[in-house]
Coordinates of C-alpha atoms in Angstrom, one line a residue:
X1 CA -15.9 -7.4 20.5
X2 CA -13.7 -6.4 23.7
X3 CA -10.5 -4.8 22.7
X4 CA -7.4 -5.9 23.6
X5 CA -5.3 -3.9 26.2
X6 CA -3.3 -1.1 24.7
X7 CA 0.2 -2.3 23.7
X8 CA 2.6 0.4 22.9
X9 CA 4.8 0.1 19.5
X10 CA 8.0 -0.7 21.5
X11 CA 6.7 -4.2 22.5
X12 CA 6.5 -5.0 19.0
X13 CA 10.5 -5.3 19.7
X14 CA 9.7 -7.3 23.0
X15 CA 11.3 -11.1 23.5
X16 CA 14.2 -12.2 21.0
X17 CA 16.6 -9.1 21.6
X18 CA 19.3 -10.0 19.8
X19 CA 17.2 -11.6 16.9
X20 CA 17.9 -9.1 13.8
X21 CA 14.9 -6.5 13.6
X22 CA 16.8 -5.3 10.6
X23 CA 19.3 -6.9 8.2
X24 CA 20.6 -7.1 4.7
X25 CA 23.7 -7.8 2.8
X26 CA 26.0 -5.4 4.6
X27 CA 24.6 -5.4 8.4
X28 CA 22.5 -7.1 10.9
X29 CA 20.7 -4.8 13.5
X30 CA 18.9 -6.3 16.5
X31 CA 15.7 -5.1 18.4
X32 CA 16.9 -4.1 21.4
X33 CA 19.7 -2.3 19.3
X34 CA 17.0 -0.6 17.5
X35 CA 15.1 0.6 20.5
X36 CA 18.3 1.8 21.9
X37 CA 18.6 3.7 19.2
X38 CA 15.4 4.8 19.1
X39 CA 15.1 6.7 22.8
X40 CA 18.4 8.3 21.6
X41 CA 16.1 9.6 18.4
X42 CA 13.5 10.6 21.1
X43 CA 15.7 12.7 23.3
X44 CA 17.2 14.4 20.5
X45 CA 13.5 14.9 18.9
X46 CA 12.7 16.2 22.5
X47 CA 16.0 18.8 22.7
X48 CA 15.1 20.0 19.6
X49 CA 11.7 20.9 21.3
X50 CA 9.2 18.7 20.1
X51 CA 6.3 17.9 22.3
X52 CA 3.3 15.4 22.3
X53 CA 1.1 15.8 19.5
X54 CA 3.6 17.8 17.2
X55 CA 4.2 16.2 14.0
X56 CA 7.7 15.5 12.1
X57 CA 7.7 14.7 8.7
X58 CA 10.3 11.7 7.3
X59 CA 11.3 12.2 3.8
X60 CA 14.1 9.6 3.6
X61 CA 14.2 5.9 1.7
X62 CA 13.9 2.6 3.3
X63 CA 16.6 2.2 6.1
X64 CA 16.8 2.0 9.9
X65 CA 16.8 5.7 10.1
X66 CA 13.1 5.7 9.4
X67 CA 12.4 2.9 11.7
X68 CA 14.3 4.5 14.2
X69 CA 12.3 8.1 13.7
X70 CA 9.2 5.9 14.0
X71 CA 9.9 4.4 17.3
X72 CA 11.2 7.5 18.7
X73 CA 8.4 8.9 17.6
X74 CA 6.1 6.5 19.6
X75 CA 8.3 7.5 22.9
X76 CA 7.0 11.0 22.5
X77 CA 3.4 10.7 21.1
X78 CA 4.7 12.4 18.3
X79 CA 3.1 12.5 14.5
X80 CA 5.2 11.0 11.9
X81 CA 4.0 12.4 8.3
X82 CA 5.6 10.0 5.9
X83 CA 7.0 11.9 2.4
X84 CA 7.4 10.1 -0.8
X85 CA 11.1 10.1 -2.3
X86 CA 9.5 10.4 -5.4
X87 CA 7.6 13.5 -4.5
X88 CA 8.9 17.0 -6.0
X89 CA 9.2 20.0 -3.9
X90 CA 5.5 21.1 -4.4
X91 CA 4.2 17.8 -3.2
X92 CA 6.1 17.7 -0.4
X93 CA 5.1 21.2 0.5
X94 CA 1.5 20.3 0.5
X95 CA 1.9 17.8 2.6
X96 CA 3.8 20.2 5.2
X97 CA 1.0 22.5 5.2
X98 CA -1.9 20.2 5.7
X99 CA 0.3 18.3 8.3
X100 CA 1.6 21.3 10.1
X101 CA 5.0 19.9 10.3
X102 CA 7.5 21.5 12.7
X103 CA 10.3 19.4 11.5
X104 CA 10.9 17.8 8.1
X105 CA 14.0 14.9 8.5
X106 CA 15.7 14.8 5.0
X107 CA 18.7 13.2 3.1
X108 CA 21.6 15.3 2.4
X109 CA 21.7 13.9 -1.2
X110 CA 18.8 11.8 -2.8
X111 CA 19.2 9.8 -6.8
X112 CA 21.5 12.8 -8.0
X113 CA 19.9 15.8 -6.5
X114 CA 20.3 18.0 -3.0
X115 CA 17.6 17.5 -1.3
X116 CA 18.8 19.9 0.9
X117 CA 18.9 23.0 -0.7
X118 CA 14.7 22.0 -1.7
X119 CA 14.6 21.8 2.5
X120 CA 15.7 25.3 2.6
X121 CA 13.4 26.4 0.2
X122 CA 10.9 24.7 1.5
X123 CA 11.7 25.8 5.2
X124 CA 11.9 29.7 4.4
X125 CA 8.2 29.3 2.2
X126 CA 6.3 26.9 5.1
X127 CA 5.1 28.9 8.3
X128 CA 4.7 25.8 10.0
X129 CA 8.1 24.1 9.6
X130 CA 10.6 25.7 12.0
X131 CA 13.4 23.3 12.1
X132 CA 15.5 20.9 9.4
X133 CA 17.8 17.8 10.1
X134 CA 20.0 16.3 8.0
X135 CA 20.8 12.5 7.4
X136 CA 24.0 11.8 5.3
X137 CA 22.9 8.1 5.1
X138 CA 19.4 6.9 5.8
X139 CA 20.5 2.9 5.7
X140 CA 22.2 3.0 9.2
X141 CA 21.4 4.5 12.4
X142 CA 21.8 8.0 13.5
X143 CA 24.0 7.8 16.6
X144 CA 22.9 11.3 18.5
X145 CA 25.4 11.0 20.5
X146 CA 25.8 14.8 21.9
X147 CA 21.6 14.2 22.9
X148 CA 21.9 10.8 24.9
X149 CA 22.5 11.6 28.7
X150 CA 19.5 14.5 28.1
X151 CA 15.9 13.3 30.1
X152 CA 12.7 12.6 28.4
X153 CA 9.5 14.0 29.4
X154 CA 7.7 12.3 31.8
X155 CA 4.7 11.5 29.5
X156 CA 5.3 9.1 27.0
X157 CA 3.5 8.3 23.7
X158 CA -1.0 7.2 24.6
X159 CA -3.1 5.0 23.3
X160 CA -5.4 7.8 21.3
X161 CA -1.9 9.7 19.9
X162 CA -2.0 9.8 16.6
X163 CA 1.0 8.3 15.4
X164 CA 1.6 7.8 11.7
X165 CA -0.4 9.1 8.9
X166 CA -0.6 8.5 5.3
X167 CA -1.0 10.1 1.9
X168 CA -4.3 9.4 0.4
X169 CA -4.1 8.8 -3.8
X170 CA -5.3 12.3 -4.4
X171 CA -7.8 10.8 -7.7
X172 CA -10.7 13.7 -6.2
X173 CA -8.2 16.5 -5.1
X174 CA -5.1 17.2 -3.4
X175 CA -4.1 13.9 -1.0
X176 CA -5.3 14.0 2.0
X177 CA -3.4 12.7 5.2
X178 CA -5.3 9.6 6.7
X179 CA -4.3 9.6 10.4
X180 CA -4.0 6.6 12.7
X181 CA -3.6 6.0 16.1
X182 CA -0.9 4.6 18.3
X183 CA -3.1 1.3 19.3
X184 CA -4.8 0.7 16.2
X185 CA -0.7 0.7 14.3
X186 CA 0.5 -2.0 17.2
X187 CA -3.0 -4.0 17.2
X188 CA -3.3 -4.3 13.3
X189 CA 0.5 -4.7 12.9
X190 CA 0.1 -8.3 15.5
X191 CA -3.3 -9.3 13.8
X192 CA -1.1 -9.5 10.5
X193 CA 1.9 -11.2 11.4
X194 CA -0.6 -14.0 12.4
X195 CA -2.7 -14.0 9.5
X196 CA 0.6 -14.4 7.9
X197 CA 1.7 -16.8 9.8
X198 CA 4.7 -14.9 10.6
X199 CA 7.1 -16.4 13.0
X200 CA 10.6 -16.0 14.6
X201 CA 13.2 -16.5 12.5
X202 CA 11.5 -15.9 9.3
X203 CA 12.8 -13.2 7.1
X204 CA 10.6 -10.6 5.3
X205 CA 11.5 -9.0 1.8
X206 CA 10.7 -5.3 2.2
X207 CA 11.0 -3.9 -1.3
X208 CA 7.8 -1.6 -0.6
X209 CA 8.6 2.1 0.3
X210 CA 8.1 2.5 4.3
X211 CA 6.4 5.9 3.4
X212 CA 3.6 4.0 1.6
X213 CA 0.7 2.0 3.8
X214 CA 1.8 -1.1 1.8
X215 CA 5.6 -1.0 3.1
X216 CA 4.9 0.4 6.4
X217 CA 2.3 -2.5 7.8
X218 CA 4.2 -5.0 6.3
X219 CA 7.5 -4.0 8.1
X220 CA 5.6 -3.7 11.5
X221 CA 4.1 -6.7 10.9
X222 CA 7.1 -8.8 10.6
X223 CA 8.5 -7.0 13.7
X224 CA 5.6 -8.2 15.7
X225 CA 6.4 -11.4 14.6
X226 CA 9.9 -11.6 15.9
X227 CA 11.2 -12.2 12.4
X228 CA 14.0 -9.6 10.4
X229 CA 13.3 -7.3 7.7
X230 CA 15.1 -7.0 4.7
X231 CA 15.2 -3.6 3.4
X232 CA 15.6 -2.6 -0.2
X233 CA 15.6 1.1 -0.9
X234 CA 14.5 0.7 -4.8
X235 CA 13.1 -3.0 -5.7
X236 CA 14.6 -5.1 -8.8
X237 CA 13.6 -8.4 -9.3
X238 CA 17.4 -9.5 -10.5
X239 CA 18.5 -8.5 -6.6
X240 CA 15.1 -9.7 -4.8
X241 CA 15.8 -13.0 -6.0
X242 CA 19.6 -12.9 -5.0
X243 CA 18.4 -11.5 -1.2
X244 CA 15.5 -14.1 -1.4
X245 CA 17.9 -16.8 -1.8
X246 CA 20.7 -14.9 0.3
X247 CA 19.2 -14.0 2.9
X248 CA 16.9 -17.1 3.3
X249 CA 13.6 -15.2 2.8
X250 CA 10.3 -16.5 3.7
X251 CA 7.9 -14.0 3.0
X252 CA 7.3 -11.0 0.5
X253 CA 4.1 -8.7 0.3
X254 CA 4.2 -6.3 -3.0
X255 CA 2.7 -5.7 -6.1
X256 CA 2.1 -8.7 -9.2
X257 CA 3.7 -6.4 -11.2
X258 CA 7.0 -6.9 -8.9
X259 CA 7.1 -10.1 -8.6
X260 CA 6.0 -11.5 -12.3
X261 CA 9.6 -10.9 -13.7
X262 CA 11.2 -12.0 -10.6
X263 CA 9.4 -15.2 -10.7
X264 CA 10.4 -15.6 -14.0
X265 CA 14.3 -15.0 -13.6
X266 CA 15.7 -18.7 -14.9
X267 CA 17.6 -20.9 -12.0
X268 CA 16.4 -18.3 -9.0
X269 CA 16.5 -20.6 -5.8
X270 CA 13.0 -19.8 -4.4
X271 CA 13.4 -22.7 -1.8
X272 CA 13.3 -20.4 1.5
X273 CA 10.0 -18.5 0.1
X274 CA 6.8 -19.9 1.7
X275 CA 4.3 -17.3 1.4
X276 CA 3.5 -13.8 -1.0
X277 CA 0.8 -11.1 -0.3
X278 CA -0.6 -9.8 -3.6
X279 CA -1.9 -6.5 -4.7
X280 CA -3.3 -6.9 -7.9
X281 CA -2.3 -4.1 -9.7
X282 CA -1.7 -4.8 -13.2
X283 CA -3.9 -8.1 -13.6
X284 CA -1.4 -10.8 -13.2
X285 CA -2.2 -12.0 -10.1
X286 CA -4.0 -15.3 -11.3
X287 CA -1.2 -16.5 -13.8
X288 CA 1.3 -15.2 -11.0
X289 CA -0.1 -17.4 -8.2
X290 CA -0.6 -20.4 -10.3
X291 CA 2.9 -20.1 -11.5
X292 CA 3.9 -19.7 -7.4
X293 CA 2.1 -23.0 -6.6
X294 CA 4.7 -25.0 -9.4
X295 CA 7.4 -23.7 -7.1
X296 CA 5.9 -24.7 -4.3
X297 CA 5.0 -20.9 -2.9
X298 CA 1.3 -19.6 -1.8
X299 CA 0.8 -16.7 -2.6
X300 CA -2.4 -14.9 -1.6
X301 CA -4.5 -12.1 -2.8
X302 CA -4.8 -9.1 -0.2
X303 CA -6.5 -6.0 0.0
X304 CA -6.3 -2.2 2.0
X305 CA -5.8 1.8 1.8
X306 CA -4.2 4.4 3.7
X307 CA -7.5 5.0 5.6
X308 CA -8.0 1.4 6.6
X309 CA -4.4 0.1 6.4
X310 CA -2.9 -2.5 3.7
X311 CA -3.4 -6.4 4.6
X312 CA -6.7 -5.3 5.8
X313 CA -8.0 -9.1 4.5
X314 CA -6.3 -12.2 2.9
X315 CA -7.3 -15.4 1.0
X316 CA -7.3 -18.3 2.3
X317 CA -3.6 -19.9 2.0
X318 CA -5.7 -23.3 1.6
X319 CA -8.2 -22.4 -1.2
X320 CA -7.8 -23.1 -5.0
X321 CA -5.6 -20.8 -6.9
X322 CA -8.6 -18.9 -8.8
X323 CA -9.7 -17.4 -5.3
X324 CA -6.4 -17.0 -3.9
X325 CA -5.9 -14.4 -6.6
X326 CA -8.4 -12.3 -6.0
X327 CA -8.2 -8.9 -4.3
X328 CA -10.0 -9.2 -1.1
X329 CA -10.5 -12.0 1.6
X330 CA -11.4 -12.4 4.4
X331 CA -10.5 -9.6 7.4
X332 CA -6.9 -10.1 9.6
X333 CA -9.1 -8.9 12.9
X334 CA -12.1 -10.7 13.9
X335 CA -12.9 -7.0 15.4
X336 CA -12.9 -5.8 11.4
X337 CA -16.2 -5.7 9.8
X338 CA -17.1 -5.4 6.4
X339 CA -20.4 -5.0 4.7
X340 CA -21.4 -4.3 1.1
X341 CA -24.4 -1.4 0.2
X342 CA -26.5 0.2 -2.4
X343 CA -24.1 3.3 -3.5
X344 CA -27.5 5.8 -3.8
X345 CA -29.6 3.9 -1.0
X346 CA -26.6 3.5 1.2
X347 CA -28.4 0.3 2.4
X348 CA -27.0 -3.3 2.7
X349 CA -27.5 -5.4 0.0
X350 CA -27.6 -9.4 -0.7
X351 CA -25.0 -11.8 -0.3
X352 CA -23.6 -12.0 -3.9
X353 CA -24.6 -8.3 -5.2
X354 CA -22.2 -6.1 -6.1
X355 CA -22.2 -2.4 -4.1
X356 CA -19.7 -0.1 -2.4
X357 CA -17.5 -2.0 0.6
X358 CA -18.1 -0.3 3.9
X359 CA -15.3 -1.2 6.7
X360 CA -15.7 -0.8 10.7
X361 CA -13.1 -1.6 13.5
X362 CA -10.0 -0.8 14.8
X363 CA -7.8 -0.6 11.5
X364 CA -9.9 3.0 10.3
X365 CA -8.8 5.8 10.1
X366 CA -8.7 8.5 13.1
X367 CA -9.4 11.1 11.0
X368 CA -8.2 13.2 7.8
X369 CA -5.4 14.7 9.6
X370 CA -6.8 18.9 9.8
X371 CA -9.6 18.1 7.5
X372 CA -12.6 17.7 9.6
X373 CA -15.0 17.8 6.7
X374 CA -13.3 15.3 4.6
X375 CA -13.6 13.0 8.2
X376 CA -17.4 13.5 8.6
X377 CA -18.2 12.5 4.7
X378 CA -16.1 9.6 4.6
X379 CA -17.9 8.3 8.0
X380 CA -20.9 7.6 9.4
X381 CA -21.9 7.9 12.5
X382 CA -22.2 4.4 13.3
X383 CA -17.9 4.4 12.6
X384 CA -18.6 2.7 9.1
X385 CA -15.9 4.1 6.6
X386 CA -17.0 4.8 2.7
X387 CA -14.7 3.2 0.7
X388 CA -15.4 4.1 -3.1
X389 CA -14.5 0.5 -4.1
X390 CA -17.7 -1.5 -5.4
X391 CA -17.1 -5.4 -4.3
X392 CA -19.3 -8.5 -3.5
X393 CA -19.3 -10.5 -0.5
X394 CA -20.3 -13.8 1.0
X395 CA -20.3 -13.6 5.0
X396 CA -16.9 -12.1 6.2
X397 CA -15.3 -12.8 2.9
X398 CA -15.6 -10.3 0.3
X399 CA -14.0 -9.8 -3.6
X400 CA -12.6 -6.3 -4.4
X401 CA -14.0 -5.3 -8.0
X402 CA -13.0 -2.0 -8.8
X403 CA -12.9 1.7 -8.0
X404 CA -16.5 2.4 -8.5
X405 CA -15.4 5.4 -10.2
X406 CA -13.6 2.9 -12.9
X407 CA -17.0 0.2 -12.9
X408 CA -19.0 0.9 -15.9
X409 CA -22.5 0.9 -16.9
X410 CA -22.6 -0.8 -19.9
X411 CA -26.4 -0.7 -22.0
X412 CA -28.2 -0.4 -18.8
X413 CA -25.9 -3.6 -17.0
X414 CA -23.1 -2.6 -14.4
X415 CA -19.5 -4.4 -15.7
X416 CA -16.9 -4.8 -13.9
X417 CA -14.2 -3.8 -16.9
X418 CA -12.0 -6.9 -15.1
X419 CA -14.5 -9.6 -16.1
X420 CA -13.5 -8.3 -19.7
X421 CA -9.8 -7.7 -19.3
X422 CA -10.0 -11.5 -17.7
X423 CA -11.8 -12.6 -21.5
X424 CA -9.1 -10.8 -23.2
X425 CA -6.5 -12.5 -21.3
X426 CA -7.6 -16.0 -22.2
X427 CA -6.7 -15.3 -25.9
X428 CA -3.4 -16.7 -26.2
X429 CA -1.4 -13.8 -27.7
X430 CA -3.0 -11.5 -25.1
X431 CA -0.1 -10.8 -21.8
X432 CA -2.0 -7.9 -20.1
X433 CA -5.6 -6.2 -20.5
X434 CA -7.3 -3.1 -19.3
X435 CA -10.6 -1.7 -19.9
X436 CA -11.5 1.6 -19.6
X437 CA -14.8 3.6 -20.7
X438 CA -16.1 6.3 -22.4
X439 CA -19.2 8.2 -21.6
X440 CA -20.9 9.5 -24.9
X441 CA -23.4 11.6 -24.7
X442 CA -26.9 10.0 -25.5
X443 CA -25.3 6.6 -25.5
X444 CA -23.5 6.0 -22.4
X445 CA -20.4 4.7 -21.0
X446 CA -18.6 2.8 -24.0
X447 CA -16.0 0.1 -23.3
X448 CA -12.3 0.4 -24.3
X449 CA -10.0 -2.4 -24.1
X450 CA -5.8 -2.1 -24.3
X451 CA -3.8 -5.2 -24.3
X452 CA -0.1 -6.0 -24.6
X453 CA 0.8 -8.8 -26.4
X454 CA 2.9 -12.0 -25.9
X455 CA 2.3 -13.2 -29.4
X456 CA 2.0 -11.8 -32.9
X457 CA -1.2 -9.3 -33.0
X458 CA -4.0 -11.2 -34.2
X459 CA -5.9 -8.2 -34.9
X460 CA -8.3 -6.1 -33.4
X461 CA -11.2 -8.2 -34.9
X462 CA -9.7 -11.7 -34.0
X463 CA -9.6 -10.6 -30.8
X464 CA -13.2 -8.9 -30.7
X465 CA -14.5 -12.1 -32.0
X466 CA -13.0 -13.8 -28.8
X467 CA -14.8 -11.1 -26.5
X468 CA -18.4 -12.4 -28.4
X469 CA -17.7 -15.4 -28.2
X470 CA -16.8 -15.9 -24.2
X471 CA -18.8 -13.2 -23.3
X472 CA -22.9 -11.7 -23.2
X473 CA -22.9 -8.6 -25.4
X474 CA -23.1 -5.8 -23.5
X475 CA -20.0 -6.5 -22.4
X476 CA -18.1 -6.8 -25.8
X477 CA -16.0 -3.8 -25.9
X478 CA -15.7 -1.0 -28.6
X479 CA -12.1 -1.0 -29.6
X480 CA -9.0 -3.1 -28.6
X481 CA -5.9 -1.4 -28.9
X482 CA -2.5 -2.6 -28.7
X483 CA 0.1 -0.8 -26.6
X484 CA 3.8 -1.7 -26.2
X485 CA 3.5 -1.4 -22.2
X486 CA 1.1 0.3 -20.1
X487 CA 1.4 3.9 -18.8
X488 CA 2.3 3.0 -14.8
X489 CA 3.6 5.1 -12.4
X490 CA 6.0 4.0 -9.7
X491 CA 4.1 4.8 -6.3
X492 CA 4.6 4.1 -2.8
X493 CA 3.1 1.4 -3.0
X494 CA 4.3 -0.5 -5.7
X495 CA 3.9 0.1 -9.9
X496 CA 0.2 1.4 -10.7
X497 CA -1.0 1.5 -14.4
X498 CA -2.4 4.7 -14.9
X499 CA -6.0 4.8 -15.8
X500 CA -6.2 9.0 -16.3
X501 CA -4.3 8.5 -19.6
X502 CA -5.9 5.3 -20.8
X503 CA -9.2 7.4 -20.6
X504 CA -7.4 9.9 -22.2
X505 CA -6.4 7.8 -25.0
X506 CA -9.6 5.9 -25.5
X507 CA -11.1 9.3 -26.4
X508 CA -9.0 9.9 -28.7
X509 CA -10.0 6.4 -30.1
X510 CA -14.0 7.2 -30.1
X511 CA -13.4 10.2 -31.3
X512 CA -11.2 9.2 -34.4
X513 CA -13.6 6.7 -35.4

């Protein structure tokens, strides 16, 4: 397919001026306010001697400081190297080295603690970083005002610039830094605010971090789309509901672990909410979107990664409820293809047969930012990225399974562990399932279920009599546990249940037997 002329990320603020780019309870800030703001941010950037293809990082929470950076940013063909909030001083060095930072941007004070005593620390151990700046309050615009009357450089921000980057999940080694460029950002951010069917006016809830892949393409997407963001710096379902209703929201993309409670909040006037973007993270996405649909909200299963972007695919907003759950769909960009192959033959294989999801197009990664080996393995030389996640497909559509690292091979069968954890699930006192497994030597991998409960516990054998009953054999696991919750961790992108320790813990369980 042809690609579309370059578009740089300003004219995501083109048309509608004064429609809010940014607004929440205390403040409404319009686009061409934000891209004022944002060539003051690039002069500054440039004074403090910043050139094309230097990189910055942004350690700060969700505001219009980072938004600002970003576009500034753009201006200059700089590199913005997005830093968790969460991440502790030797995470956030890491990322400084491998990114070869030259200026980290950092909140005086952060949840209790000086952040900026860690950026001295930081500066004084980090050969790379030569320069620190300060933001006493990340929700509003920094005003620059002793930088405004200073010039720009005559070049401005290309096509090929790498532009943003993002953390990879580290499950194989340190993260890596998936780098893209300035025209595949603007390109993927309009091809979702379609597929979203986005439009002016509407209102987007932004709960997601804007240093994660999730937040970040969401809040560019509703830019493209002439419509406001609605920033929240930490996400609570009590106050998403309140700004939902508040701020007449029509759209939210997060996690099912998010937005189960918030659904759930008694008299919550969902009335402006048309449409939700689902990750399925903790399994609730089918119960989730069929309790959406009483309420009059679709809500849609999505899929995507820091080397491909997030809302790489969606549902259809049309189709039943049991496929609009599912993690996948079908690609934003007709210019994104997908394909499905043999993990050792690296061959394509039938419509229908599970393998590892291959992605091409516009939306992959540049490269692994200073990591020139990682690029070459993960692809080919055809452009097709590797992505470790086994899934099925039928034409353009396709149905995310799992990590292939987390699929098991269970007496000579491959298992998804979410065709069991969907069994479990079916048993009435059963809230939540996940399946992990055990390799034992001479055996195999061995199944493991954990479930929460919404009922009184049945019993381990109640509920292993379901799984025989609904299910072939093989696929019958070992051991069901009970757990009060399941060990998540809060991450950029949302809450993620923590499969390291549930491995951990079904061990323990094989080997106490």
């Amino acid at each position: 397919m042809t690609q579309s002329p370059f578009e740089n990320l300003a004219s995501l603020l083109a048309g509608h001026p004064n429609a809010a780019a940014l607004r929440d309870e205390h403040q409404s800030l319009g686009r061409e306010q934000l891209l004022l703001a944002a060539g003051h941010a690039a002069r500054a950037l440039h004074h403090l001697g910043l050139k094309r293809g230097d990189a910055l990082a942004v350690w700060l929470p969700n505001g219009a400081t980072w938004l600002q950076l970003l576009f500034a940013a753009a201006q200059l063909g700089l590199l913005v190297v997005p830093v968790s909030t969460r991440y502790k001083p030797a995470e956030v060095g890491h990322l400084l080295k491998v990114s070869r930072a030259r200026l980290l941007v950092h909140p005086g004070r952060f949840l209790g603690e000086d952040r900026g005593e860690v950026a001295q620390a930081l500066l004084a151990e980090t050969p790379t970083l030569e320069q620190l700046l300060t933001v006493d309050d990340a929700s509003g615009l920094m005003p620059f005002e002793r930088t405004r009357t200073l010039p720009l450089p005559a070049q401005t921000g290309q096509a090929g610039d790498l532009l943003c980057c993002f953390s990879t999940s580290g499950t194989t080694g340190p993260p890596k830094l998936a780098a893209h460029n300035h025209a595949s950002i603007t390109r993927h951010a309009l091809q979702v605010a379609r597929a979203m069917d986005l439009r002016p006016g509407d209102a987007m809830l932004c709960a997601l971090p804007l240093f994660g892949v999730f937040g970040f393409m969401t809040a560019l997407a509703t830019l493209a789309a002439g419509a406001s963001c609605v920033l929240m710096p930490v996400f609570d379902a009590g106050a998403a509901a309140q700004l939902i209703a508040g701020q007449h929201i029509s759209h939210a993309v997060g996690a099912d672990s998010m937005f189960d409670p918030m659904l759930k909040i008694p008299r919550a006037d969902f009335t402006s909410l048309r449409h939700l973007a689902l990750a399925d993270f903790a399994g609730l996405s089918l119960q989730l979107t069929q309790q959406a649909d009483v309420i009059g909200i679709r809500s849609s299963g999505t899929y995507g990664s820091s080397e491909v972007f997030s809302l790489v695919a969606l549902q259809d907003w049309q189709a039943p409820a049991e496929q609009r759950a599912l993690a996948g769909g079908t690609p934003v960009d007709p210019a994104i293809e997908i394909r499905v192959v043999d993990p050792q033959t690296r061959l394509p294989v039938p419509d229908g047969q599970a393998g590892e999801l291959q992605i091409r197009g516009p939306n992959v990664l540049a490269q692994y930012l200073n990591n020139p080996e990682a690029t070459a393995r993960a692809l080919d030389a055809d452009g097709w990225f590797s992505s470790g996640d086994l899934a099925t497909a039928q034409g353009r559509r396709f149905h995310y399974l799992a990590r292939i690292g987390d699929s098991l091979r269970l007496r000579g069968y491959l298992v998804n562990p979410a065709d069991i954890e969907a069994c479990l699930m079916q048993h009435p006192a059963v809230a939540g399932a996940q399946v992990v497994g055990v390799k034992v030597a001479g055996v195999g991998d061995q199944a493991i279920a954990f479930v929460v409960l919404a009922k009184p516990d049945p019993g381990e054998d109640v509920l292993l009599a379901h799984c025989r009953q609904h299910m072939a054999s093989y696929k019958v696991p070992q051991r069901v546990q009970v757990l009060p919750a399941f060990p998540s961790l809060d991450g950029p992108n949302g809450v993620k249940i923590q499969k390291r320790l549930l491995r951990e813990m079904a061990s323990d369980l094989l080997a106490a037997r």
